[in-house]
PDB file of C-alpha atoms in Angstrom:
ATOM      1  CA  UNK A   1     141.387 118.310  93.860  1.00 44.00           C
ATOM      2  CA  UNK A   2     142.738 121.777  93.122  1.00 40.00           C
ATOM      3  CA  UNK A   3     141.417 124.641  95.048  1.00 41.00           C
ATOM      4  CA  UNK A   4     141.782 127.064  92.182  1.00 38.00           C
ATOM      5  CA  UNK A   5     138.911 129.062  90.841  1.00 36.00           C
ATOM      6  CA  UNK A   6     138.549 126.633  87.938  1.00 34.00           C
ATOM      7  CA  UNK A   7     137.593 123.444  89.739  1.00 34.00           C
ATOM      8  CA  UNK A   8     138.639 120.236  88.100  1.00 34.00           C
ATOM      9  CA  UNK A   9     136.131 117.543  87.035  1.00 37.00           C
ATOM     10  CA  UNK A  10     137.711 114.180  86.328  1.00 37.00           C
ATOM     11  CA  UNK A  11     136.295 111.643  83.874  1.00 39.00           C
ATOM     12  CA  UNK A  12     137.001 109.024  86.501  1.00 38.00           C
ATOM     13  CA  UNK A  13     136.467 111.674  89.029  1.00 35.00           C
ATOM     14  CA  UNK A  14     136.544 112.670  92.573  1.00 34.00           C
ATOM     15  CA  UNK A  15     133.767 113.845  94.877  1.00 34.00           C
ATOM     16  CA  UNK A  16     132.209 117.035  93.545  1.00 31.00           C
ATOM     17  CA  UNK A  17     129.144 119.050  94.593  1.00 32.00           C
ATOM     18  CA  UNK A  18     126.066 118.448  92.567  1.00 32.00           C
ATOM     19  CA  UNK A  19     126.488 120.375  89.340  1.00 32.00           C
ATOM     20  CA  UNK A  20     124.367 120.742  86.186  1.00 33.00           C
ATOM     21  CA  UNK A  21     125.336 118.143  83.620  1.00 32.00           C
ATOM     22  CA  UNK A  22     124.439 120.428  80.690  1.00 34.00           C
ATOM     23  CA  UNK A  23     127.490 121.865  79.022  1.00 34.00           C
ATOM     24  CA  UNK A  24     127.331 125.391  77.612  1.00 32.00           C
ATOM     25  CA  UNK A  25     129.712 126.605  74.963  1.00 33.00           C
ATOM     26  CA  UNK A  26     131.672 128.745  77.484  1.00 32.00           C
ATOM     27  CA  UNK A  27     131.885 126.013  80.161  1.00 32.00           C
ATOM     28  CA  UNK A  28     134.535 123.732  78.659  1.00 34.00           C
ATOM     29  CA  UNK A  29     137.784 125.656  78.951  1.00 29.00           C
ATOM     30  CA  UNK A  30     140.673 123.187  78.972  1.00 30.00           C
ATOM     31  CA  UNK A  31     141.129 119.540  78.196  1.00 30.00           C
ATOM     32  CA  UNK A  32     144.176 117.597  79.509  1.00 28.00           C
ATOM     33  CA  UNK A  33     145.059 113.929  79.374  1.00 28.00           C
ATOM     34  CA  UNK A  34     146.634 112.227  82.397  1.00 31.00           C
ATOM     35  CA  UNK A  35     147.951 108.684  82.302  1.00 31.00           C
ATOM     36  CA  UNK A  36     147.541 106.936  85.576  1.00 33.00           C
ATOM     37  CA  UNK A  37     146.513 110.010  87.560  1.00 34.00           C
ATOM     38  CA  UNK A  38     145.596 109.154  91.065  1.00 35.00           C
ATOM     39  CA  UNK A  39     145.530 105.418  90.470  1.00 36.00           C
ATOM     40  CA  UNK A  40     148.945 105.276  91.909  1.00 33.00           C
ATOM     41  CA  UNK A  41     151.242 107.593  90.308  1.00 34.00           C
ATOM     42  CA  UNK A  42     151.479 108.965  93.835  1.00 34.00           C
ATOM     43  CA  UNK A  43     155.054 107.904  94.070  1.00 34.00           C
ATOM     44  CA  UNK A  44     158.237 109.624  93.120  1.00 31.00           C
ATOM     45  CA  UNK A  45     160.710 107.148  91.720  1.00 29.00           C
ATOM     46  CA  UNK A  46     162.075 107.722  88.206  1.00 26.00           C
ATOM     47  CA  UNK A  47     161.550 104.012  87.592  1.00 26.00           C
ATOM     48  CA  UNK A  48     158.640 103.315  85.235  1.00 28.00           C
ATOM     49  CA  UNK A  49     155.812 101.500  87.143  1.00 30.00           C
ATOM     50  CA  UNK A  50     155.231  97.892  85.955  1.00 28.00           C
ATOM     51  CA  UNK A  51     151.572  98.570  85.154  1.00 29.00           C
ATOM     52  CA  UNK A  52     149.753 100.156  82.253  1.00 32.00           C
ATOM     53  CA  UNK A  53     147.302 102.414  84.047  1.00 32.00           C
ATOM     54  CA  UNK A  54     143.883 103.438  82.733  1.00 34.00           C
ATOM     55  CA  UNK A  55     144.040 106.802  81.091  1.00 30.00           C
ATOM     56  CA  UNK A  56     141.987 109.436  82.950  1.00 31.00           C
ATOM     57  CA  UNK A  57     140.800 112.553  81.344  1.00 31.00           C
ATOM     58  CA  UNK A  58     140.851 115.807  83.161  1.00 32.00           C
ATOM     59  CA  UNK A  59     138.399 118.480  82.065  1.00 31.00           C
ATOM     60  CA  UNK A  60     138.433 121.904  83.517  1.00 31.00           C
ATOM     61  CA  UNK A  61     135.108 123.547  84.017  1.00 31.00           C
ATOM     62  CA  UNK A  62     134.221 127.112  84.990  1.00 29.00           C
ATOM     63  CA  UNK A  63     131.567 126.684  87.600  1.00 29.00           C
ATOM     64  CA  UNK A  64     129.296 129.384  88.935  1.00 29.00           C
ATOM     65  CA  UNK A  65     130.211 131.280  92.100  1.00 29.00           C
ATOM     66  CA  UNK A  66     128.005 128.853  93.959  1.00 30.00           C
ATOM     67  CA  UNK A  67     130.389 125.994  93.195  1.00 30.00           C
ATOM     68  CA  UNK A  68     133.527 128.057  93.332  1.00 33.00           C
ATOM     69  CA  UNK A  69     133.022 128.924  96.962  1.00 34.00           C
ATOM     70  CA  UNK A  70     135.096 126.722  99.159  1.00 44.00           C
ATOM     71  CA  UNK A  71     132.610 126.799 101.966  1.00 42.00           C
ATOM     72  CA  UNK A  72     133.186 126.068 105.616  1.00 49.00           C
ATOM     73  CA  UNK A  73     134.468 122.759 106.952  1.00 55.00           C
ATOM     74  CA  UNK A  74     131.120 121.490 108.147  1.00 56.00           C
ATOM     75  CA  UNK A  75     130.863 118.314 110.193  1.00 55.00           C
ATOM     76  CA  UNK A  76     130.100 115.100 108.338  1.00 56.00           C
ATOM     77  CA  UNK A  77     127.886 113.325 110.849  1.00 64.00           C
ATOM     78  CA  UNK A  78     127.608 110.070 108.859  1.00 64.00           C
ATOM     79  CA  UNK A  79     131.449 109.823 109.008  1.00 74.00           C
ATOM     80  CA  UNK A  80     131.884 110.667 112.701  1.00 81.00           C
ATOM     81  CA  UNK A  81     132.318 107.027 113.571  1.00 89.00           C
ATOM     82  CA  UNK A  82     134.376 106.109 110.575  1.00 95.00           C
ATOM     83  CA  UNK A  83     137.868 106.732 112.029  1.00 95.00           C
ATOM     84  CA  UNK A  84     137.139 105.124 115.362  1.00 95.00           C
ATOM     85  CA  UNK A  85     135.822 102.079 113.516  1.00 96.00           C
ATOM     86  CA  UNK A  86     138.880 101.939 111.213  1.00 97.00           C
ATOM     87  CA  UNK A  87     141.241 102.245 114.218  1.00 98.00           C
ATOM     88  CA  UNK A  88     139.420  99.444 115.984  1.00 97.00           C
ATOM     89  CA  UNK A  89     139.779  97.314 112.905  1.00 98.00           C
ATOM     90  CA  UNK A  90     143.407  98.184 112.554  1.00 98.00           C
ATOM     91  CA  UNK A  91     144.101  97.860 116.314  1.00 97.00           C
ATOM     92  CA  UNK A  92     146.199 100.983 116.138  1.00 98.00           C
ATOM     93  CA  UNK A  93     145.993 104.768 115.979  1.00 98.00           C
ATOM     94  CA  UNK A  94     145.631 106.002 112.451  1.00 98.00           C
ATOM     95  CA  UNK A  95     145.437 109.811 112.967  1.00 97.00           C
ATOM     96  CA  UNK A  96     145.036 112.231 115.804  1.00 96.00           C
ATOM     97  CA  UNK A  97     145.649 115.259 113.593  1.00 98.00           C
ATOM     98  CA  UNK A  98     142.747 114.961 111.146  1.00 97.00           C
ATOM     99  CA  UNK A  99     138.986 114.787 111.205  1.00 95.00           C
ATOM    100  CA  UNK A 100     136.442 114.062 108.502  1.00 95.00           C
ATOM    101  CA  UNK A 101     134.200 116.901 107.360  1.00 93.00           C
ATOM    102  CA  UNK A 102     132.613 118.292 104.195  1.00 90.00           C
ATOM    103  CA  UNK A 103     133.792 121.040 101.990  1.00 87.00           C
ATOM    104  CA  UNK A 104     132.430 122.325  98.609  1.00 83.00           C
ATOM    105  CA  UNK A 105     134.362 119.473  97.087  1.00 79.00           C
ATOM    106  CA  UNK A 106     132.653 116.758  99.118  1.00 82.00           C
ATOM    107  CA  UNK A 107     133.982 114.596 101.952  1.00 88.00           C
ATOM    108  CA  UNK A 108     137.365 115.904 103.007  1.00 93.00           C
ATOM    109  CA  UNK A 109     140.030 115.720 105.726  1.00 96.00           C
ATOM    110  CA  UNK A 110     140.683 118.770 107.953  1.00 97.00           C
ATOM    111  CA  UNK A 111     143.399 119.514 110.514  1.00 97.00           C
ATOM    112  CA  UNK A 112     142.209 119.031 114.083  1.00 97.00           C
ATOM    113  CA  UNK A 113     145.272 120.791 115.503  1.00 97.00           C
ATOM    114  CA  UNK A 114     148.268 122.741 114.349  1.00 98.00           C
ATOM    115  CA  UNK A 115     150.219 120.644 111.781  1.00 98.00           C
ATOM    116  CA  UNK A 116     153.821 121.415 110.885  1.00 97.00           C
ATOM    117  CA  UNK A 117     155.727 120.667 107.732  1.00 96.00           C
ATOM    118  CA  UNK A 118     157.090 117.129 107.968  1.00 96.00           C
ATOM    119  CA  UNK A 119     154.485 115.839 110.431  1.00 97.00           C
ATOM    120  CA  UNK A 120     153.042 112.386 109.786  1.00 97.00           C
ATOM    121  CA  UNK A 121     149.367 113.223 109.586  1.00 98.00           C
ATOM    122  CA  UNK A 122     148.045 109.673 109.058  1.00 98.00           C
ATOM    123  CA  UNK A 123     149.348 106.126 109.068  1.00 98.00           C
ATOM    124  CA  UNK A 124     147.237 103.219 107.719  1.00 98.00           C
ATOM    125  CA  UNK A 125     148.363  99.573 108.255  1.00 97.00           C
ATOM    126  CA  UNK A 126     148.285  97.335 105.194  1.00 96.00           C
ATOM    127  CA  UNK A 127     145.893  95.085 107.148  1.00 96.00           C
ATOM    128  CA  UNK A 128     143.048  97.555 106.631  1.00 97.00           C
ATOM    129  CA  UNK A 129     143.827  98.313 102.956  1.00 97.00           C
ATOM    130  CA  UNK A 130     141.797  96.509 100.357  1.00 97.00           C
ATOM    131  CA  UNK A 131     143.845  94.624  97.751  1.00 95.00           C
ATOM    132  CA  UNK A 132     143.055  91.826  95.278  1.00 94.00           C
ATOM    133  CA  UNK A 133     144.031  89.430  98.076  1.00 93.00           C
ATOM    134  CA  UNK A 134     140.715  90.321  99.736  1.00 94.00           C
ATOM    135  CA  UNK A 135     138.858  88.608  96.891  1.00 94.00           C
ATOM    136  CA  UNK A 136     136.976  85.581  98.182  1.00 91.00           C
ATOM    137  CA  UNK A 137     138.950  82.435  97.241  1.00 93.00           C
ATOM    138  CA  UNK A 138     135.839  80.805  95.754  1.00 91.00           C
ATOM    139  CA  UNK A 139     135.470  83.718  93.306  1.00 93.00           C
ATOM    140  CA  UNK A 140     139.147  84.074  92.636  1.00 91.00           C
ATOM    141  CA  UNK A 141     139.296  80.333  91.767  1.00 91.00           C
ATOM    142  CA  UNK A 142     136.879  80.750  88.798  1.00 91.00           C
ATOM    143  CA  UNK A 143     137.940  84.142  87.503  1.00 91.00           C
ATOM    144  CA  UNK A 144     139.790  84.207  84.216  1.00 85.00           C
ATOM    145  CA  UNK A 145     143.526  84.957  84.451  1.00 84.00           C
ATOM    146  CA  UNK A 146     142.786  87.827  82.085  1.00 85.00           C
ATOM    147  CA  UNK A 147     140.806  89.726  84.691  1.00 92.00           C
ATOM    148  CA  UNK A 148     142.724  92.873  85.643  1.00 93.00           C
ATOM    149  CA  UNK A 149     143.401  94.286  89.122  1.00 94.00           C
ATOM    150  CA  UNK A 150     140.901  97.102  88.786  1.00 95.00           C
ATOM    151  CA  UNK A 151     138.087  94.629  87.987  1.00 96.00           C
ATOM    152  CA  UNK A 152     139.102  92.412  90.898  1.00 96.00           C
ATOM    153  CA  UNK A 153     138.899  95.359  93.276  1.00 97.00           C
ATOM    154  CA  UNK A 154     135.568  96.335  91.784  1.00 97.00           C
ATOM    155  CA  UNK A 155     134.227  92.838  92.409  1.00 97.00           C
ATOM    156  CA  UNK A 156     135.376  93.045  96.022  1.00 97.00           C
ATOM    157  CA  UNK A 157     133.414  96.297  96.506  1.00 97.00           C
ATOM    158  CA  UNK A 158     130.360  94.753  94.894  1.00 96.00           C
ATOM    159  CA  UNK A 159     130.498  91.615  97.097  1.00 96.00           C
ATOM    160  CA  UNK A 160     130.934  93.730 100.237  1.00 96.00           C
ATOM    161  CA  UNK A 161     128.044  96.015  99.267  1.00 95.00           C
ATOM    162  CA  UNK A 162     125.822  92.990  98.619  1.00 94.00           C
ATOM    163  CA  UNK A 163     126.626  91.796 102.198  1.00 93.00           C
ATOM    164  CA  UNK A 164     125.194  95.031 103.685  1.00 93.00           C
ATOM    165  CA  UNK A 165     125.763  95.590 107.334  1.00 94.00           C
ATOM    166  CA  UNK A 166     127.170  92.103 107.735  1.00 95.00           C
ATOM    167  CA  UNK A 167     130.210  93.153 105.702  1.00 96.00           C
ATOM    168  CA  UNK A 168     133.400  93.709 107.645  1.00 96.00           C
ATOM    169  CA  UNK A 169     133.954  96.813 105.479  1.00 97.00           C
ATOM    170  CA  UNK A 170     130.383  98.210 105.721  1.00 95.00           C
ATOM    171  CA  UNK A 171     131.366 101.617 107.193  1.00 95.00           C
ATOM    172  CA  UNK A 172     133.781 102.157 104.360  1.00 96.00           C
ATOM    173  CA  UNK A 173     131.487 100.861 101.621  1.00 95.00           C
ATOM    174  CA  UNK A 174     128.770 103.240 102.854  1.00 92.00           C
ATOM    175  CA  UNK A 175     131.126 106.154 102.264  1.00 91.00           C
ATOM    176  CA  UNK A 176     131.739 105.315  98.592  1.00 91.00           C
ATOM    177  CA  UNK A 177     129.634 107.174  96.003  1.00 86.00           C
ATOM    178  CA  UNK A 178     126.688 105.398  94.447  1.00 84.00           C
ATOM    179  CA  UNK A 179     125.062 105.909  91.070  1.00 80.00           C
ATOM    180  CA  UNK A 180     123.449 109.321  91.035  1.00 80.00           C
ATOM    181  CA  UNK A 181     126.221 110.730  93.191  1.00 83.00           C
ATOM    182  CA  UNK A 182     128.961 110.271  90.611  1.00 84.00           C
ATOM    183  CA  UNK A 183     129.877 113.075  88.309  1.00 82.00           C
ATOM    184  CA  UNK A 184     131.593 111.334  85.401  1.00 88.00           C
ATOM    185  CA  UNK A 185     131.023 111.383  81.619  1.00 91.00           C
ATOM    186  CA  UNK A 186     130.908 107.589  81.570  1.00 92.00           C
ATOM    187  CA  UNK A 187     127.397 107.847  83.067  1.00 91.00           C
ATOM    188  CA  UNK A 188     126.139 110.415  80.584  1.00 92.00           C
ATOM    189  CA  UNK A 189     123.386 109.484  78.178  1.00 90.00           C
ATOM    190  CA  UNK A 190     124.092 109.224  74.449  1.00 91.00           C
ATOM    191  CA  UNK A 191     122.272 112.549  73.999  1.00 93.00           C
ATOM    192  CA  UNK A 192     124.528 114.293  76.564  1.00 93.00           C
ATOM    193  CA  UNK A 193     127.661 112.773  75.039  1.00 93.00           C
ATOM    194  CA  UNK A 194     126.687 113.996  71.599  1.00 92.00           C
ATOM    195  CA  UNK A 195     126.884 117.537  72.968  1.00 93.00           C
ATOM    196  CA  UNK A 196     130.638 117.107  73.229  1.00 93.00           C
ATOM    197  CA  UNK A 197     131.155 114.789  70.217  1.00 91.00           C
ATOM    198  CA  UNK A 198     133.749 117.174  68.677  1.00 92.00           C
ATOM    199  CA  UNK A 199     135.992 116.984  71.731  1.00 91.00           C
ATOM    200  CA  UNK A 200     138.606 114.475  72.829  1.00 90.00           C
ATOM    201  CA  UNK A 201     136.468 113.958  75.945  1.00 92.00           C
ATOM    202  CA  UNK A 202     133.833 112.223  73.835  1.00 94.00           C
ATOM    203  CA  UNK A 203     136.230 109.636  72.313  1.00 94.00           C
ATOM    204  CA  UNK A 204     137.940 109.075  75.647  1.00 94.00           C
ATOM    205  CA  UNK A 205     134.538 108.390  77.266  1.00 94.00           C
ATOM    206  CA  UNK A 206     133.543 106.025  74.504  1.00 94.00           C
ATOM    207  CA  UNK A 207     136.782 104.141  74.888  1.00 94.00           C
ATOM    208  CA  UNK A 208     136.465 103.933  78.676  1.00 94.00           C
ATOM    209  CA  UNK A 209     132.886 102.713  78.530  1.00 95.00           C
ATOM    210  CA  UNK A 210     133.794 100.055  75.943  1.00 95.00           C
ATOM    211  CA  UNK A 211     136.614  98.812  78.204  1.00 95.00           C
ATOM    212  CA  UNK A 212     134.388  98.659  81.255  1.00 96.00           C
ATOM    213  CA  UNK A 213     131.739  96.774  79.287  1.00 96.00           C
ATOM    214  CA  UNK A 214     134.396  94.303  78.070  1.00 95.00           C
ATOM    215  CA  UNK A 215     135.698  93.783  81.570  1.00 95.00           C
ATOM    216  CA  UNK A 216     132.190  93.274  82.935  1.00 96.00           C
ATOM    217  CA  UNK A 217     131.439  90.682  80.211  1.00 95.00           C
ATOM    218  CA  UNK A 218     134.578  88.854  81.343  1.00 94.00           C
ATOM    219  CA  UNK A 219     133.502  88.664  85.062  1.00 95.00           C
ATOM    220  CA  UNK A 220     129.839  87.880  84.506  1.00 94.00           C
ATOM    221  CA  UNK A 221     130.363  84.085  84.078  1.00 92.00           C
ATOM    222  CA  UNK A 222     132.040  84.041  87.557  1.00 92.00           C
ATOM    223  CA  UNK A 223     129.346  86.185  89.171  1.00 92.00           C
ATOM    224  CA  UNK A 224     126.576  83.994  87.787  1.00 92.00           C
ATOM    225  CA  UNK A 225     127.939  81.077  89.787  1.00 91.00           C
ATOM    226  CA  UNK A 226     126.776  82.780  93.010  1.00 92.00           C
ATOM    227  CA  UNK A 227     123.063  83.524  93.570  1.00 90.00           C
ATOM    228  CA  UNK A 228     123.746  86.614  95.638  1.00 89.00           C
ATOM    229  CA  UNK A 229     125.878  88.107  92.905  1.00 93.00           C
ATOM    230  CA  UNK A 230     124.189  87.150  89.690  1.00 89.00           C
ATOM    231  CA  UNK A 231     121.858  90.162  89.943  1.00 92.00           C
ATOM    232  CA  UNK A 232     124.853  92.554  89.696  1.00 95.00           C
ATOM    233  CA  UNK A 233     124.315  94.830  86.635  1.00 95.00           C
ATOM    234  CA  UNK A 234     126.612  96.640  84.319  1.00 95.00           C
ATOM    235  CA  UNK A 235     125.701  99.897  86.070  1.00 94.00           C
ATOM    236  CA  UNK A 236     126.669  98.392  89.425  1.00 95.00           C
ATOM    237  CA  UNK A 237     129.969  97.344  88.001  1.00 96.00           C
ATOM    238  CA  UNK A 238     130.575 100.776  86.454  1.00 95.00           C
ATOM    239  CA  UNK A 239     130.037 102.444  89.873  1.00 95.00           C
ATOM    240  CA  UNK A 240     132.450 100.067  91.558  1.00 96.00           C
ATOM    241  CA  UNK A 241     134.926 100.434  88.701  1.00 96.00           C
ATOM    242  CA  UNK A 242     134.703 104.208  89.081  1.00 93.00           C
ATOM    243  CA  UNK A 243     135.383 103.978  92.843  1.00 94.00           C
ATOM    244  CA  UNK A 244     138.538 101.927  92.183  1.00 95.00           C
ATOM    245  CA  UNK A 245     139.898 104.087  89.347  1.00 91.00           C
ATOM    246  CA  UNK A 246     139.270 107.295  91.220  1.00 89.00           C
ATOM    247  CA  UNK A 247     140.587 106.158  94.605  1.00 90.00           C
ATOM    248  CA  UNK A 248     143.142 103.320  94.214  1.00 91.00           C
ATOM    249  CA  UNK A 249     146.873 103.752  94.869  1.00 91.00           C
ATOM    250  CA  UNK A 250     149.763 101.845  93.481  1.00 88.00           C
ATOM    251  CA  UNK A 251     152.535 100.566  95.760  1.00 80.00           C
ATOM    252  CA  UNK A 252     155.333  97.977  95.419  1.00 77.00           C
ATOM    253  CA  UNK A 253     152.623  95.386  96.322  1.00 75.00           C
ATOM    254  CA  UNK A 254     150.206  96.475  93.573  1.00 84.00           C
ATOM    255  CA  UNK A 255     146.935  98.358  93.494  1.00 92.00           C
ATOM    256  CA  UNK A 256     145.055  99.010  96.764  1.00 94.00           C
ATOM    257  CA  UNK A 257     142.216 101.028  98.287  1.00 96.00           C
ATOM    258  CA  UNK A 258     143.363 102.945 101.382  1.00 96.00           C
ATOM    259  CA  UNK A 259     140.358 103.879 103.631  1.00 97.00           C
ATOM    260  CA  UNK A 260     140.567 107.337 105.236  1.00 97.00           C
ATOM    261  CA  UNK A 261     143.513 108.363 103.061  1.00 96.00           C
ATOM    262  CA  UNK A 262     141.245 108.487 100.003  1.00 94.00           C
ATOM    263  CA  UNK A 263     139.061 111.132 101.695  1.00 94.00           C
ATOM    264  CA  UNK A 264     141.832 113.663 100.969  1.00 93.00           C
ATOM    265  CA  UNK A 265     141.164 115.836  97.944  1.00 90.00           C
ATOM    266  CA  UNK A 266     143.804 116.581  95.391  1.00 86.00           C
ATOM    267  CA  UNK A 267     145.539 119.895  95.035  1.00 87.00           C
ATOM    268  CA  UNK A 268     147.953 120.498  92.202  1.00 83.00           C
ATOM    269  CA  UNK A 269     150.038 122.680  94.433  1.00 88.00           C
ATOM    270  CA  UNK A 270     150.478 120.097  97.130  1.00 89.00           C
ATOM    271  CA  UNK A 271     153.653 117.986  97.526  1.00 90.00           C
ATOM    272  CA  UNK A 272     152.172 115.510  99.958  1.00 91.00           C
ATOM    273  CA  UNK A 273     152.113 111.977  98.656  1.00 89.00           C
ATOM    274  CA  UNK A 274     151.396 108.488  99.945  1.00 92.00           C
ATOM    275  CA  UNK A 275     154.549 106.781 101.229  1.00 93.00           C
ATOM    276  CA  UNK A 276     154.802 103.000 101.745  1.00 93.00           C
ATOM    277  CA  UNK A 277     156.856 101.114 104.354  1.00 93.00           C
ATOM    278  CA  UNK A 278     156.954  97.465 103.295  1.00 92.00           C
ATOM    279  CA  UNK A 279     159.020  96.527 106.393  1.00 93.00           C
ATOM    280  CA  UNK A 280     156.584  97.932 108.918  1.00 94.00           C
ATOM    281  CA  UNK A 281     153.629  97.306 106.523  1.00 94.00           C
ATOM    282  CA  UNK A 282     151.860 100.647 106.574  1.00 95.00           C
ATOM    283  CA  UNK A 283     151.278 103.580 104.296  1.00 95.00           C
ATOM    284  CA  UNK A 284     151.434 107.175 105.486  1.00 96.00           C
ATOM    285  CA  UNK A 285     151.153 110.796 104.443  1.00 96.00           C
ATOM    286  CA  UNK A 286     153.599 113.565 105.483  1.00 96.00           C
ATOM    287  CA  UNK A 287     152.465 117.166 105.632  1.00 96.00           C
ATOM    288  CA  UNK A 288     154.145 119.286 102.979  1.00 95.00           C
ATOM    289  CA  UNK A 289     153.378 122.520 104.806  1.00 95.00           C
ATOM    290  CA  UNK A 290     151.894 124.006 107.975  1.00 97.00           C
ATOM    291  CA  UNK A 291     148.143 123.664 108.525  1.00 97.00           C
ATOM    292  CA  UNK A 292     146.050 125.553 111.018  1.00 98.00           C
ATOM    293  CA  UNK A 293     143.177 123.879 112.897  1.00 97.00           C
ATOM    294  CA  UNK A 294     140.127 123.562 110.632  1.00 96.00           C
ATOM    295  CA  UNK A 295     142.114 123.901 107.358  1.00 96.00           C
ATOM    296  CA  UNK A 296     141.572 121.291 104.734  1.00 96.00           C
ATOM    297  CA  UNK A 297     144.546 119.024 104.109  1.00 96.00           C
ATOM    298  CA  UNK A 298     145.207 118.092 100.479  1.00 93.00           C
ATOM    299  CA  UNK A 299     147.432 115.640  98.603  1.00 92.00           C
ATOM    300  CA  UNK A 300     149.171 115.571  95.246  1.00 84.00           C
ATOM    301  CA  UNK A 301     148.718 113.137  92.383  1.00 63.00           C
ATOM    302  CA  UNK A 302     152.471 112.899  92.195  1.00 56.00           C
ATOM    303  CA  UNK A 303     154.414 111.451  89.287  1.00 43.00           C
ATOM    304  CA  UNK A 304     155.737 108.086  90.317  1.00 37.00           C
ATOM    305  CA  UNK A 305     156.302 106.018  93.449  1.00 43.00           C
ATOM    306  CA  UNK A 306     158.480 106.110  96.555  1.00 46.00           C
ATOM    307  CA  UNK A 307     159.009 103.761  99.546  1.00 45.00           C
ATOM    308  CA  UNK A 308     160.246 104.598 102.988  1.00 44.00           C
ATOM    309  CA  UNK A 309     163.107 102.168 102.545  1.00 42.00           C
ATOM    310  CA  UNK A 310     164.442 104.125  99.571  1.00 40.00           C
ATOM    311  CA  UNK A 311     163.663 107.512 100.992  1.00 39.00           C
ATOM    312  CA  UNK A 312     163.546 107.781 104.779  1.00 35.00           C
ATOM    313  CA  UNK A 313     161.274 110.213 106.521  1.00 34.00           C
ATOM    314  CA  UNK A 314     164.151 112.425 107.521  1.00 31.00           C
ATOM    315  CA  UNK A 315     164.975 112.797 103.840  1.00 31.00           C
ATOM    316  CA  UNK A 316     161.353 113.599 102.974  1.00 34.00           C
ATOM    317  CA  UNK A 317     161.191 116.200 105.757  1.00 34.00           C
ATOM    318  CA  UNK A 318     164.308 117.855 104.417  1.00 32.00           C
ATOM    319  CA  UNK A 319     162.944 117.557 100.887  1.00 34.00           C
ATOM    320  CA  UNK A 320     159.628 119.261 101.693  1.00 35.00           C
ATOM    321  CA  UNK A 321     161.433 122.104 103.353  1.00 35.00           C
ATOM    322  CA  UNK A 322     163.708 122.388 100.341  1.00 36.00           C
ATOM    323  CA  UNK A 323     161.033 123.318  97.863  1.00 34.00           C
ATOM    324  CA  UNK A 324     160.246 122.155  94.379  1.00 29.00           C
ATOM    325  CA  UNK A 325     160.775 118.719  92.927  1.00 28.00           C
TER     326      UNK A 325
END
């Protein structure tokens, strides 16, 4: 998320501080449409991705000085054990340069030491990334072929949340936002939406809600086959759907959730992107500039995708030093 004075609030949005949900006439300043956004256009190949990504609407708000302040990088106690847990699960080191903390934008990643341009700041094995392959076979077997990847990932999150602490992904699931913590217009009441009925935000929200409701109706028959899942509501599905569309990344293997990496906030000025190595089966992020200890590390939404095979790290390091793209 950009660190500019005008903080960005996404319709399928990232982690923001609690803000009033009442819009004043001088609050809405700019509306911009982004196709795909974070849901994977964090690649840089000129080749058109083979997926039609959900449209995500970016709304710029002018927040009060309370919300404009970046704040200090305070410790996030509930996340202290997250990285050690993920590294145990991955059976490898993921990062020694970053730690999880909280900024004014929510959970964030900060430099734990001096970071230089071109340094690999994190490396996550595919084995601890959540993809549609993680869907339980018994559920996959009865899902309609028309169910999309986003819905499949949403179902995985719902199943894991229902399992509670017995879930192998419990520490990650606990870090995902729940209803009441999500700042997105898809959760606004009809009264609140009517306040912006003259804007494109309104129609975009209506369209997104209609799509989610249609997707939920398509998965309900499958969920009803399992007693532990039949109590899942539309609101539950919307929360999980939100988590996927605001966090998922696209690679050559398809859509995936990448724990730890998705704690990085977006900055429009950053050139860091997620790189994928299909040979060694991991994704990683390369620093696009120097960071001092305690400084928040950000990532870019990017424009399309890149793999390490097509663009080796040495090229990326040279590229970052070279400037614009």
